[in-house]
């Protein structure tokens, strides 16, 4: 039985991602998926730094209270379609306090690697455009506990609606089986291991730390 060693540092992972073929026009689109509270945003920020300042897209900027998982077409039209043509994307992020899309227009220029961070970012509608799918490998119960502690009691009503919605989403459209890498947070840094899509032999992955 083949044993996979940890990939190593974020710098090693960054080199691997930069070496992948482009997946969305000139861009290597990399999803950072996982349960709510699993540490996606923090990890994506640190990986972006290791990539020399790669832009990070947040699915929360495209989702709404009414459409927690109804954002893919909005993301495709406003961001992925222009990037696929090698042109800058412009989009208005959703304001979760005002419950509406803002008048602000953000610009995203094509970059060698763009990180897409959020629950469901590795779903079936996204995967054809992805160069790699990274999964934050923390069980849902632990992730949700961390997330609720982070958000505090003022967001308890939101979590009451979120939990069944996330569970239903991943039941219908799981991401983890398609992950090229599993990311596990340790006391110091991260451990990155080949994921299910890499261990089946279909996704190249460095096996040396």
mmCIF file of C-alpha atoms in Angstrom:
data_model
loop_
_atom_site.group_PDB
_atom_site.id
_atom_site.type_symbol
_atom_site.label_atom_id
_atom_site.label_comp_id
_atom_site.label_asym_id
_atom_site.label_seq_id
_atom_site.Cartn_x
_atom_site.Cartn_y
_atom_site.Cartn_z
ATOM 1 C CA UNK A 1 0.000 0.000 0.000
ATOM 2 C CA UNK A 2 1.399 3.367 -1.021
ATOM 3 C CA UNK A 3 2.157 5.821 1.798
ATOM 4 C CA UNK A 4 2.116 9.538 1.116
ATOM 5 C CA UNK A 5 4.439 11.834 2.995
ATOM 6 C CA UNK A 6 3.437 15.399 3.825
ATOM 7 C CA UNK A 7 4.066 17.865 1.014
ATOM 8 C CA UNK A 8 5.936 20.172 3.359
ATOM 9 C CA UNK A 9 5.860 23.944 3.717
ATOM 10 C CA UNK A 10 3.451 26.440 2.204
ATOM 11 C CA UNK A 11 6.306 27.442 -0.076
ATOM 12 C CA UNK A 12 6.447 23.871 -1.421
ATOM 13 C CA UNK A 13 2.698 23.924 -2.008
ATOM 14 C CA UNK A 14 2.964 27.325 -3.688
ATOM 15 C CA UNK A 15 5.634 26.039 -6.085
ATOM 16 C CA UNK A 16 3.423 23.082 -6.943
ATOM 17 C CA UNK A 17 0.422 25.307 -7.667
ATOM 18 C CA UNK A 18 2.429 27.713 -9.821
ATOM 19 C CA UNK A 19 3.666 24.752 -11.897
ATOM 20 C CA UNK A 20 0.147 23.533 -12.736
ATOM 21 C CA UNK A 21 -1.336 24.246 -16.167
ATOM 22 C CA UNK A 22 -3.662 27.272 -16.314
ATOM 23 C CA UNK A 23 -7.302 26.319 -15.855
ATOM 24 C CA UNK A 24 -9.267 29.532 -16.481
ATOM 25 C CA UNK A 25 -7.702 31.442 -19.347
ATOM 26 C CA UNK A 26 -4.180 32.352 -18.129
ATOM 27 C CA UNK A 27 -5.183 31.801 -14.482
ATOM 28 C CA UNK A 28 -4.643 28.793 -12.248
ATOM 29 C CA UNK A 29 -7.819 28.879 -10.174
ATOM 30 C CA UNK A 30 -7.318 27.087 -6.843
ATOM 31 C CA UNK A 31 -10.267 26.380 -4.516
ATOM 32 C CA UNK A 32 -9.882 26.324 -0.745
ATOM 33 C CA UNK A 33 -12.977 24.423 0.416
ATOM 34 C CA UNK A 34 -14.114 22.936 3.709
ATOM 35 C CA UNK A 35 -16.762 23.217 6.382
ATOM 36 C CA UNK A 36 -17.669 26.589 7.877
ATOM 37 C CA UNK A 37 -15.189 27.325 10.648
ATOM 38 C CA UNK A 38 -12.486 25.011 9.307
ATOM 39 C CA UNK A 39 -9.941 27.814 8.810
ATOM 40 C CA UNK A 40 -10.281 28.429 5.063
ATOM 41 C CA UNK A 41 -9.929 32.205 5.170
ATOM 42 C CA UNK A 42 -6.819 32.192 7.365
ATOM 43 C CA UNK A 43 -5.148 29.459 5.343
ATOM 44 C CA UNK A 44 -6.000 31.129 2.025
ATOM 45 C CA UNK A 45 -4.428 34.348 3.282
ATOM 46 C CA UNK A 46 -1.225 32.594 4.289
ATOM 47 C CA UNK A 47 -1.071 30.644 1.036
ATOM 48 C CA UNK A 48 -1.623 33.878 -0.887
ATOM 49 C CA UNK A 49 1.409 35.297 0.898
ATOM 50 C CA UNK A 50 3.501 32.262 -0.033
ATOM 51 C CA UNK A 51 2.385 32.825 -3.631
ATOM 52 C CA UNK A 52 3.737 36.354 -3.543
ATOM 53 C CA UNK A 53 0.430 38.123 -2.970
ATOM 54 C CA UNK A 54 -2.005 36.046 -5.026
ATOM 55 C CA UNK A 55 -5.539 37.489 -5.042
ATOM 56 C CA UNK A 56 -8.159 35.744 -2.908
ATOM 57 C CA UNK A 57 -11.815 35.587 -3.936
ATOM 58 C CA UNK A 58 -14.369 34.876 -1.208
ATOM 59 C CA UNK A 59 -17.596 33.099 -2.088
ATOM 60 C CA UNK A 60 -19.233 35.164 0.683
ATOM 61 C CA UNK A 61 -18.958 38.133 -1.695
ATOM 62 C CA UNK A 62 -21.297 36.364 -4.141
ATOM 63 C CA UNK A 63 -23.681 34.465 -1.838
ATOM 64 C CA UNK A 64 -26.692 36.076 -0.166
ATOM 65 C CA UNK A 65 -28.945 35.377 2.819
ATOM 66 C CA UNK A 66 -31.533 33.948 0.434
ATOM 67 C CA UNK A 67 -29.022 32.025 -1.699
ATOM 68 C CA UNK A 68 -26.349 30.608 0.569
ATOM 69 C CA UNK A 69 -25.192 28.255 -2.172
ATOM 70 C CA UNK A 70 -26.731 29.987 -5.169
ATOM 71 C CA UNK A 71 -23.633 32.016 -6.027
ATOM 72 C CA UNK A 72 -21.838 29.952 -8.762
ATOM 73 C CA UNK A 73 -23.590 31.516 -11.760
ATOM 74 C CA UNK A 74 -23.012 35.019 -10.367
ATOM 75 C CA UNK A 75 -19.318 34.226 -9.858
ATOM 76 C CA UNK A 76 -19.049 32.716 -13.321
ATOM 77 C CA UNK A 77 -20.631 35.694 -15.067
ATOM 78 C CA UNK A 78 -18.804 38.445 -13.195
ATOM 79 C CA UNK A 79 -15.394 36.844 -12.572
ATOM 80 C CA UNK A 80 -14.652 33.552 -14.309
ATOM 81 C CA UNK A 81 -15.902 34.547 -17.756
ATOM 82 C CA UNK A 82 -13.672 37.629 -17.992
ATOM 83 C CA UNK A 83 -10.682 35.811 -16.490
ATOM 84 C CA UNK A 84 -11.114 33.030 -19.052
ATOM 85 C CA UNK A 85 -10.684 35.707 -21.735
ATOM 86 C CA UNK A 86 -7.611 37.092 -20.005
ATOM 87 C CA UNK A 87 -9.347 40.336 -19.042
ATOM 88 C CA UNK A 88 -9.987 42.017 -15.689
ATOM 89 C CA UNK A 89 -13.099 41.064 -13.733
ATOM 90 C CA UNK A 90 -15.294 43.563 -11.881
ATOM 91 C CA UNK A 91 -17.862 42.643 -9.282
ATOM 92 C CA UNK A 92 -19.931 44.147 -6.476
ATOM 93 C CA UNK A 93 -19.560 42.242 -3.163
ATOM 94 C CA UNK A 94 -22.533 41.352 -0.998
ATOM 95 C CA UNK A 95 -22.932 43.245 2.284
ATOM 96 C CA UNK A 96 -24.052 40.775 4.975
ATOM 97 C CA UNK A 97 -25.085 43.559 7.332
ATOM 98 C CA UNK A 98 -27.096 45.617 4.835
ATOM 99 C CA UNK A 99 -28.346 42.440 3.110
ATOM 100 C CA UNK A 100 -27.687 43.766 -0.378
ATOM 101 C CA UNK A 101 -24.947 44.005 -2.988
ATOM 102 C CA UNK A 102 -22.894 47.140 -2.562
ATOM 103 C CA UNK A 103 -22.322 49.887 -5.102
ATOM 104 C CA UNK A 104 -18.572 49.281 -4.743
ATOM 105 C CA UNK A 105 -16.971 47.664 -7.785
ATOM 106 C CA UNK A 106 -13.913 45.552 -7.098
ATOM 107 C CA UNK A 107 -11.420 44.791 -9.830
ATOM 108 C CA UNK A 108 -9.595 41.489 -10.191
ATOM 109 C CA UNK A 109 -6.876 41.269 -12.810
ATOM 110 C CA UNK A 110 -5.747 37.910 -14.203
ATOM 111 C CA UNK A 111 -2.920 36.515 -12.083
ATOM 112 C CA UNK A 112 -0.836 33.341 -12.338
ATOM 113 C CA UNK A 113 -2.777 31.906 -9.351
ATOM 114 C CA UNK A 114 -6.128 33.080 -7.974
ATOM 115 C CA UNK A 115 -7.470 31.504 -4.779
ATOM 116 C CA UNK A 116 -11.217 30.919 -4.457
ATOM 117 C CA UNK A 117 -12.092 30.511 -0.778
ATOM 118 C CA UNK A 118 -15.410 29.401 0.678
ATOM 119 C CA UNK A 119 -17.748 26.548 1.517
ATOM 120 C CA UNK A 120 -18.600 24.780 -1.729
ATOM 121 C CA UNK A 121 -15.857 26.463 -3.766
ATOM 122 C CA UNK A 122 -14.860 23.014 -5.025
ATOM 123 C CA UNK A 123 -18.384 22.055 -6.115
ATOM 124 C CA UNK A 124 -19.254 20.435 -9.426
ATOM 125 C CA UNK A 125 -19.961 23.707 -11.229
ATOM 126 C CA UNK A 126 -16.561 25.086 -10.206
ATOM 127 C CA UNK A 127 -14.377 22.038 -10.814
ATOM 128 C CA UNK A 128 -14.090 22.371 -14.616
ATOM 129 C CA UNK A 129 -12.346 25.725 -14.043
ATOM 130 C CA UNK A 130 -10.081 24.590 -11.193
ATOM 131 C CA UNK A 131 -6.385 23.830 -11.447
ATOM 132 C CA UNK A 132 -6.479 22.345 -7.923
ATOM 133 C CA UNK A 133 -8.925 21.768 -5.084
ATOM 134 C CA UNK A 134 -7.615 22.036 -1.517
ATOM 135 C CA UNK A 135 -9.802 20.727 1.312
ATOM 136 C CA UNK A 136 -9.457 21.925 4.914
ATOM 137 C CA UNK A 137 -9.521 18.537 6.604
ATOM 138 C CA UNK A 138 -11.375 19.264 9.850
ATOM 139 C CA UNK A 139 -14.590 17.324 10.645
ATOM 140 C CA UNK A 140 -17.835 19.247 10.381
ATOM 141 C CA UNK A 141 -18.625 19.097 14.101
ATOM 142 C CA UNK A 142 -15.237 20.532 15.079
ATOM 143 C CA UNK A 143 -15.417 23.141 12.318
ATOM 144 C CA UNK A 144 -18.895 24.284 13.267
ATOM 145 C CA UNK A 145 -17.944 24.491 16.939
ATOM 146 C CA UNK A 146 -14.980 26.710 16.086
ATOM 147 C CA UNK A 147 -17.088 28.841 13.784
ATOM 148 C CA UNK A 148 -19.803 29.430 16.353
ATOM 149 C CA UNK A 149 -17.259 30.332 19.023
ATOM 150 C CA UNK A 150 -15.664 32.770 16.583
ATOM 151 C CA UNK A 151 -18.953 34.455 15.627
ATOM 152 C CA UNK A 152 -20.464 34.622 19.102
ATOM 153 C CA UNK A 153 -24.095 34.438 20.254
ATOM 154 C CA UNK A 154 -25.214 37.390 18.112
ATOM 155 C CA UNK A 155 -24.970 35.170 15.015
ATOM 156 C CA UNK A 156 -26.612 32.097 16.558
ATOM 157 C CA UNK A 157 -29.758 32.573 14.449
ATOM 158 C CA UNK A 158 -27.667 32.608 11.279
ATOM 159 C CA UNK A 159 -25.911 29.391 12.309
ATOM 160 C CA UNK A 160 -29.281 27.746 12.994
ATOM 161 C CA UNK A 161 -30.076 28.182 9.325
ATOM 162 C CA UNK A 162 -26.570 27.566 8.058
ATOM 163 C CA UNK A 163 -25.967 24.128 9.576
ATOM 164 C CA UNK A 164 -28.769 22.246 7.761
ATOM 165 C CA UNK A 165 -28.046 24.181 4.563
ATOM 166 C CA UNK A 166 -24.366 23.196 4.569
ATOM 167 C CA UNK A 167 -25.145 19.600 5.412
ATOM 168 C CA UNK A 168 -27.651 19.416 2.552
ATOM 169 C CA UNK A 169 -25.197 21.032 0.152
ATOM 170 C CA UNK A 170 -22.368 18.598 0.788
ATOM 171 C CA UNK A 171 -24.774 15.638 0.751
ATOM 172 C CA UNK A 172 -25.811 16.601 -2.771
ATOM 173 C CA UNK A 173 -22.487 18.003 -3.999
ATOM 174 C CA UNK A 174 -19.492 16.767 -1.963
ATOM 175 C CA UNK A 175 -16.109 18.405 -2.534
ATOM 176 C CA UNK A 176 -13.696 16.333 -0.444
ATOM 177 C CA UNK A 177 -13.625 13.280 -2.778
ATOM 178 C CA UNK A 178 -12.302 15.545 -5.544
ATOM 179 C CA UNK A 179 -9.616 17.280 -3.489
ATOM 180 C CA UNK A 180 -6.074 17.104 -4.772
ATOM 181 C CA UNK A 181 -4.777 17.935 -1.295
ATOM 182 C CA UNK A 182 -5.939 17.797 2.297
ATOM 183 C CA UNK A 183 -4.847 20.643 4.572
ATOM 184 C CA UNK A 184 -4.616 19.988 8.308
ATOM 185 C CA UNK A 185 -3.854 22.726 10.777
ATOM 186 C CA UNK A 186 -1.233 21.856 13.380
ATOM 187 C CA UNK A 187 0.013 23.705 16.448
ATOM 188 C CA UNK A 188 2.675 25.216 14.234
ATOM 189 C CA UNK A 189 1.689 25.728 10.621
ATOM 190 C CA UNK A 190 -0.085 23.304 8.325
ATOM 191 C CA UNK A 191 0.317 19.753 7.116
ATOM 192 C CA UNK A 192 -0.567 19.276 3.460
ATOM 193 C CA UNK A 193 -1.234 15.737 2.276
ATOM 194 C CA UNK A 194 -2.316 14.361 -1.102
ATOM 195 C CA UNK A 195 -6.108 14.153 -1.222
ATOM 196 C CA UNK A 196 -8.474 11.533 -2.654
ATOM 197 C CA UNK A 197 -8.113 12.869 -6.207
ATOM 198 C CA UNK A 198 -4.322 12.609 -5.963
ATOM 199 C CA UNK A 199 -4.188 9.157 -4.414
ATOM 200 C CA UNK A 200 -6.264 7.714 -7.268
ATOM 201 C CA UNK A 201 -3.353 8.487 -9.586
ATOM 202 C CA UNK A 202 -5.208 11.066 -11.689
ATOM 203 C CA UNK A 203 -3.833 14.223 -10.086
ATOM 204 C CA UNK A 204 -0.053 14.771 -10.009
ATOM 205 C CA UNK A 205 1.229 15.756 -6.601
ATOM 206 C CA UNK A 206 4.704 16.085 -5.106
ATOM 207 C CA UNK A 207 5.344 13.270 -2.657
ATOM 208 C CA UNK A 208 8.521 14.567 -1.095
ATOM 209 C CA UNK A 209 8.629 16.933 1.852
#
